mmCIF file of C-alpha atoms and ligand atoms in Angstrom:
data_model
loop_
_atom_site.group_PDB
_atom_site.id
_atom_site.type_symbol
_atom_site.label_atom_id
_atom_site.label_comp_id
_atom_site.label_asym_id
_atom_site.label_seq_id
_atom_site.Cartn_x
_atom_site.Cartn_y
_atom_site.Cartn_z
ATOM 1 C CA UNK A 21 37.383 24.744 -8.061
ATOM 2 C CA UNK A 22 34.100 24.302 -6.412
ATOM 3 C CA UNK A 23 35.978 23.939 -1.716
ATOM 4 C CA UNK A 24 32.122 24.044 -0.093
ATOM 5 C CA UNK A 25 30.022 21.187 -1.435
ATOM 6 C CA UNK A 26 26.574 21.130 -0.103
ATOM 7 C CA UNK A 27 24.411 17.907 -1.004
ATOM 8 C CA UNK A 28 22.459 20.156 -3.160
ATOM 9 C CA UNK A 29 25.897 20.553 -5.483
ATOM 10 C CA UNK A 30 26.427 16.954 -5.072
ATOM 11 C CA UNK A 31 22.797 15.965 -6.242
ATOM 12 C CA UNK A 32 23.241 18.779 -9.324
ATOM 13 C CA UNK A 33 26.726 17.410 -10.201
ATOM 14 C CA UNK A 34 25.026 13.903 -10.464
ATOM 15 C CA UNK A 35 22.046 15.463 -12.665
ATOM 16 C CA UNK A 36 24.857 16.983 -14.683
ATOM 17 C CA UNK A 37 26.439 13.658 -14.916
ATOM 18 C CA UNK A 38 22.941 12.099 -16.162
ATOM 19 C CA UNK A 39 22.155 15.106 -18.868
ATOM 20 C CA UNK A 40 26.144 14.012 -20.284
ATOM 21 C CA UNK A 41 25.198 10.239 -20.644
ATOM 22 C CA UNK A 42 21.947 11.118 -21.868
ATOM 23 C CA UNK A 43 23.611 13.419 -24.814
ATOM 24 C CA UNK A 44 26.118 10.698 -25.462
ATOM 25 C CA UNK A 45 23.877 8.105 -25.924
ATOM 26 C CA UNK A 46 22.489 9.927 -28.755
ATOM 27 C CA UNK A 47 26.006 10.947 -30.211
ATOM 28 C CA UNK A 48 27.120 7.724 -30.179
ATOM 29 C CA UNK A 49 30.466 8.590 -28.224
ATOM 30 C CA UNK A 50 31.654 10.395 -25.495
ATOM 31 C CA UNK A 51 31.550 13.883 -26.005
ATOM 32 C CA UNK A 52 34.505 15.208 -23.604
ATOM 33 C CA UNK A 53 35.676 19.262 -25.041
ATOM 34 C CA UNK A 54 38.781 19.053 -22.765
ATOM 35 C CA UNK A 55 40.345 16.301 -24.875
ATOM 36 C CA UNK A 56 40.958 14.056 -28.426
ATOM 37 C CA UNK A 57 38.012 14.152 -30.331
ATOM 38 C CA UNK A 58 35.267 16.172 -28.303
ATOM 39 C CA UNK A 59 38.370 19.007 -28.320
ATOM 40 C CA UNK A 60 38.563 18.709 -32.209
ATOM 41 C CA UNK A 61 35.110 19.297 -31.944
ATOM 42 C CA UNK A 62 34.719 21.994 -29.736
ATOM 43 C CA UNK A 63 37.504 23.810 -31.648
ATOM 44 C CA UNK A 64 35.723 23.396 -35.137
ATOM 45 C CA UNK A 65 32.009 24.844 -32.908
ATOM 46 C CA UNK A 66 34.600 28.506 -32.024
ATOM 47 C CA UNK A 67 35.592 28.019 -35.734
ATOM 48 C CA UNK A 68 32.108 27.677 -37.363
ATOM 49 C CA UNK A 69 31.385 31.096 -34.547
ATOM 50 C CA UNK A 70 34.580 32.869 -35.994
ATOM 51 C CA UNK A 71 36.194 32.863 -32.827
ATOM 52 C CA UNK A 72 33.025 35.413 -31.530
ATOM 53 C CA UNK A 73 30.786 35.290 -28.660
ATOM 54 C CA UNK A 74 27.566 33.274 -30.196
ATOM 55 C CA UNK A 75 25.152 35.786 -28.421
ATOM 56 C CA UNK A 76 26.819 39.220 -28.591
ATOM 57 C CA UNK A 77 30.206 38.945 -30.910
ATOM 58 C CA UNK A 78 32.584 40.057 -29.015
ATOM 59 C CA UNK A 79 36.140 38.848 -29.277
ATOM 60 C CA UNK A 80 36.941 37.272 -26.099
ATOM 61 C CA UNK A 81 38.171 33.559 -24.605
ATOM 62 C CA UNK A 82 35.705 31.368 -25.340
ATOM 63 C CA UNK A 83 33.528 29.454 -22.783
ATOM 64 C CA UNK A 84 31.427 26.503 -23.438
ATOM 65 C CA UNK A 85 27.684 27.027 -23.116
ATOM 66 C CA UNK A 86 24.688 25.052 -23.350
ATOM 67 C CA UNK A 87 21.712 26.314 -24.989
ATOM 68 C CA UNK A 88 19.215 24.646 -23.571
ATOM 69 C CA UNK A 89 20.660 24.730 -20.208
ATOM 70 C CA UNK A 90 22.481 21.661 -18.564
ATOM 71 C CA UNK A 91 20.699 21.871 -15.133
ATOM 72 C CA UNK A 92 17.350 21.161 -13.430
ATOM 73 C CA UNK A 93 15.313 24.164 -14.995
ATOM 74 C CA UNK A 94 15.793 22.938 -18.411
ATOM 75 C CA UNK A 95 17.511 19.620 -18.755
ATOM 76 C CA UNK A 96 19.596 20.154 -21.731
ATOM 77 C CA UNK A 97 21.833 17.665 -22.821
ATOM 78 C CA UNK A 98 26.031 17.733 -23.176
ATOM 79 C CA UNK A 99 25.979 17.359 -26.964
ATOM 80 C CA UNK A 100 27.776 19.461 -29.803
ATOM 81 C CA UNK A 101 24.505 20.339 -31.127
ATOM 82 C CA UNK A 102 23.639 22.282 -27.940
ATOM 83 C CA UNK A 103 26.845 23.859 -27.043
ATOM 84 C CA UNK A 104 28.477 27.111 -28.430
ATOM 85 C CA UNK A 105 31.066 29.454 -27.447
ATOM 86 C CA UNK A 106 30.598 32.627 -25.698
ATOM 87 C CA UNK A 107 32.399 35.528 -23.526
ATOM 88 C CA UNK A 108 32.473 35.538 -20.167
ATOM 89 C CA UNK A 109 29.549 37.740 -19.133
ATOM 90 C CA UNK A 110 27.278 36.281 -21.815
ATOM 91 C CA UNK A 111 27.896 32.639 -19.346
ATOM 92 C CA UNK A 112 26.023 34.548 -16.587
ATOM 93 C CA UNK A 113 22.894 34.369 -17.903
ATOM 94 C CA UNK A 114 20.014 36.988 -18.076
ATOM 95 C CA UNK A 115 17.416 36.524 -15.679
ATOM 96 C CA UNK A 116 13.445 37.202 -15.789
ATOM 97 C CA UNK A 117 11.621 39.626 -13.260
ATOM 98 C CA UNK A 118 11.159 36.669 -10.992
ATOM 99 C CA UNK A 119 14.975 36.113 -10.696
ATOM 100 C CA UNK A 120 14.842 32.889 -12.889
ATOM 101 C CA UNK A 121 17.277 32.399 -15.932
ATOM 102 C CA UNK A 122 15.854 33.242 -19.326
ATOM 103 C CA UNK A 123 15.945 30.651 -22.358
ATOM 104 C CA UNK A 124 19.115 31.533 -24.590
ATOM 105 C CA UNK A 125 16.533 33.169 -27.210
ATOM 106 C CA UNK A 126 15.231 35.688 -24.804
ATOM 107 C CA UNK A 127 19.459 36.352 -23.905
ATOM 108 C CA UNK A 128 20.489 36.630 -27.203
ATOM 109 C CA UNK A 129 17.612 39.461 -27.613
ATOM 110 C CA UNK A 130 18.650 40.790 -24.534
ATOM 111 C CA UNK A 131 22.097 41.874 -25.550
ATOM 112 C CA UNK A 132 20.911 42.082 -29.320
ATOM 113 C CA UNK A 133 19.317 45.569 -28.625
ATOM 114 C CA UNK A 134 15.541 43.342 -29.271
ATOM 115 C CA UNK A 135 14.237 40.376 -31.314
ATOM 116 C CA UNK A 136 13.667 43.122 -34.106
ATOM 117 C CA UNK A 137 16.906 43.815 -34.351
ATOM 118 C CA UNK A 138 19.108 42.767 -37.301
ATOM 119 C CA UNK A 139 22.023 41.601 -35.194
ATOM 120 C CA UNK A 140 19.547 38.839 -33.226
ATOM 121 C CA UNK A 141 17.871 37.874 -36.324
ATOM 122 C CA UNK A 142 21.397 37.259 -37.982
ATOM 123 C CA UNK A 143 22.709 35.612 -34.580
ATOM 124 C CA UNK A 144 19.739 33.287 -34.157
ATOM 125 C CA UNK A 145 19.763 32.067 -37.239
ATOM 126 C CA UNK A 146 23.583 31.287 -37.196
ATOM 127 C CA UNK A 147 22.718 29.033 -34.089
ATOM 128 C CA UNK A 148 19.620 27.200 -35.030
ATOM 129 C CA UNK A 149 21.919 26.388 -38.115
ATOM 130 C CA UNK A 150 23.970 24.871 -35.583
ATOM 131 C CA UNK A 151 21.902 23.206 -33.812
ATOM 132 C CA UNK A 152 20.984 21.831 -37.024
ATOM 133 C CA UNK A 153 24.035 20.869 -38.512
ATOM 134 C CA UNK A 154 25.072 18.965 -35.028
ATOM 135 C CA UNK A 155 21.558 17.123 -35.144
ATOM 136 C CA UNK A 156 20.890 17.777 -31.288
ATOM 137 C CA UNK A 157 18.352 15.526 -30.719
ATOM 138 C CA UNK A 158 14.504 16.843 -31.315
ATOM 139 C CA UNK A 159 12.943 15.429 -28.002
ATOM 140 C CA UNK A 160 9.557 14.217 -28.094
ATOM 141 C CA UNK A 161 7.296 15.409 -25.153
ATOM 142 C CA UNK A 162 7.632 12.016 -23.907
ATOM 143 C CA UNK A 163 11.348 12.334 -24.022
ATOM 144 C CA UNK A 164 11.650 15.542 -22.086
ATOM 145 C CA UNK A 165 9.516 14.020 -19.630
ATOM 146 C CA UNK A 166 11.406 10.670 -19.210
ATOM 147 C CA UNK A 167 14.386 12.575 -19.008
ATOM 148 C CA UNK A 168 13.080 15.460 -16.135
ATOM 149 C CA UNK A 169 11.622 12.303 -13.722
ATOM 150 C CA UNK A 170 14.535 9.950 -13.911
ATOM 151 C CA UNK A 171 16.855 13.887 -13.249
ATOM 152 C CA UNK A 172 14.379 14.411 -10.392
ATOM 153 C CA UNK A 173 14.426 11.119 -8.597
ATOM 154 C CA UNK A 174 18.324 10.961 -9.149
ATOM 155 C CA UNK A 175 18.627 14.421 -7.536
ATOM 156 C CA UNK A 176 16.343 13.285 -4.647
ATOM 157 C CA UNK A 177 18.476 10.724 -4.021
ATOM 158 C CA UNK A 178 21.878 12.094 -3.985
ATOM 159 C CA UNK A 179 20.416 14.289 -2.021
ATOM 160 C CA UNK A 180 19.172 12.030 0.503
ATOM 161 C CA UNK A 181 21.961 9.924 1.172
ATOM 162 C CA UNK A 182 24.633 12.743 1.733
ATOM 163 C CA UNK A 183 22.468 14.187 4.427
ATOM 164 C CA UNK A 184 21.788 10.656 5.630
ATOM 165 C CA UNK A 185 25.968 10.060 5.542
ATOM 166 C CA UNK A 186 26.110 13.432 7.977
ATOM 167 C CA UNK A 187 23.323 11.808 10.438
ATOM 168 C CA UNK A 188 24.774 8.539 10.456
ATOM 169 C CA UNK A 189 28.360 10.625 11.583
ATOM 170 C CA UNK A 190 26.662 12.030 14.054
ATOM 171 C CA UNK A 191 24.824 8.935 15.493
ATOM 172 C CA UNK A 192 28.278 7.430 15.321
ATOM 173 C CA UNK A 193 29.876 10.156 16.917
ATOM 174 C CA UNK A 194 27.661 10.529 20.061
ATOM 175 C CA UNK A 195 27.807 6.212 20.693
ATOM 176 C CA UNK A 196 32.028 6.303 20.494
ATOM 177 C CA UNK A 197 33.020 9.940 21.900
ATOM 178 C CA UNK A 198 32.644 9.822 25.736
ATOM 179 C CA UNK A 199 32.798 13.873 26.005
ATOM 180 C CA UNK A 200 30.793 15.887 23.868
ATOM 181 C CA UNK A 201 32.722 18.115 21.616
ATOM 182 C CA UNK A 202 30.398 21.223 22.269
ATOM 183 C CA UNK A 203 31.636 23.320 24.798
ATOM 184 C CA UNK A 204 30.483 23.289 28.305
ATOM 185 C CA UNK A 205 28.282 26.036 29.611
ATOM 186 C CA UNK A 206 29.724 28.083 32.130
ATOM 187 C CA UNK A 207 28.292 27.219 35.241
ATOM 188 C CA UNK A 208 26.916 29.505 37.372
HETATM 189 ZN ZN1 ZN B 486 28.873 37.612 -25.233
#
């Protein structure tokens, strides 16, 4: 559990919140893994993955992860089709030279030993087979787009108005309190 929340986690949570209704409008239902049927569902996704990590196999509890990543870089949806499980370090995603997270094929090769190797050509067909068989939605380029400017203006927003709550606290603070709170310089 999250105790410091900056605007900028508030704004993300709400682009989060977005990217779910966005992947639920194209289910059709609500798509919730922590219970009824979005569980049953998430339970059959580690079933269809044999219980393994979907990048590097290993045997391990199972976290939920999106493909196509559920933030502001790549504005994947919440959607069975774009979730699968995998162990703990495979959540922490690899990054690029420039410190930027690399797109779940690039991860997979990453701890596949190469995109030559027979493990990551065996693992990345298993998930495009589930992507497949979950029918995440094949965006258009118009789609994306839509979807990345409302995300943008939404995170702009939230952003906004919790650092316009803080200076409207202040403004109300310095009318009301007689004695400011900071602490008087010694005088000299
Ligand atoms: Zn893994």
């Amino acid at each position: 559990m999250t105790v410091y929340n900056t605007p900028s986690d508030a704004a993300n949570t709400a682009v989060r919140s977005f990217l779910t209704s966005v992947g639920q409008h194209y289910l059709g239902k609500a798509f919730n893994t922590g219970s009824g049927s979005g569980k049953a569902t998430w339970l059959r996704i580690c079933d269809d993955f044999g219980g393994m990590c979907a990048y590097c196999g290993t045997l391990a509890p199972m976290q939920i992860e999106h493909l196509v990543m559920f933030n502001r870089t790549e504005y994947g949806l919440h959607h069975p089709g774009n979730v699968v499980p995998v162990c703990r370090p495979c959540n922490k995603r690899a990054r690029d030279v420039n410190n930027q997270y690399v797109p779940w094929e690039a991860h997979l090769a990453h701890v596949c030993g190469g995109e030559g190797s027979e493990e990551y050509m065996s693992r990345y067909s298993k998930i495009l087979g589930h992507v497949a068989k979950y029918n995440y939605p094949a965006l258009t380029n118009h789609e994306r787009h839509a979807i990345r400017v409302i995300a943008e203006a939404l995170y702009e927003n939230i952003k906004t108005e919790a650092e316009k709550a803080l200076s409207m606290y202040r403004k109300l603070d310095a009318a009301f309190v007689q004695s400011p709170k900071t602490p008087e310089v010694a005088k000299s």
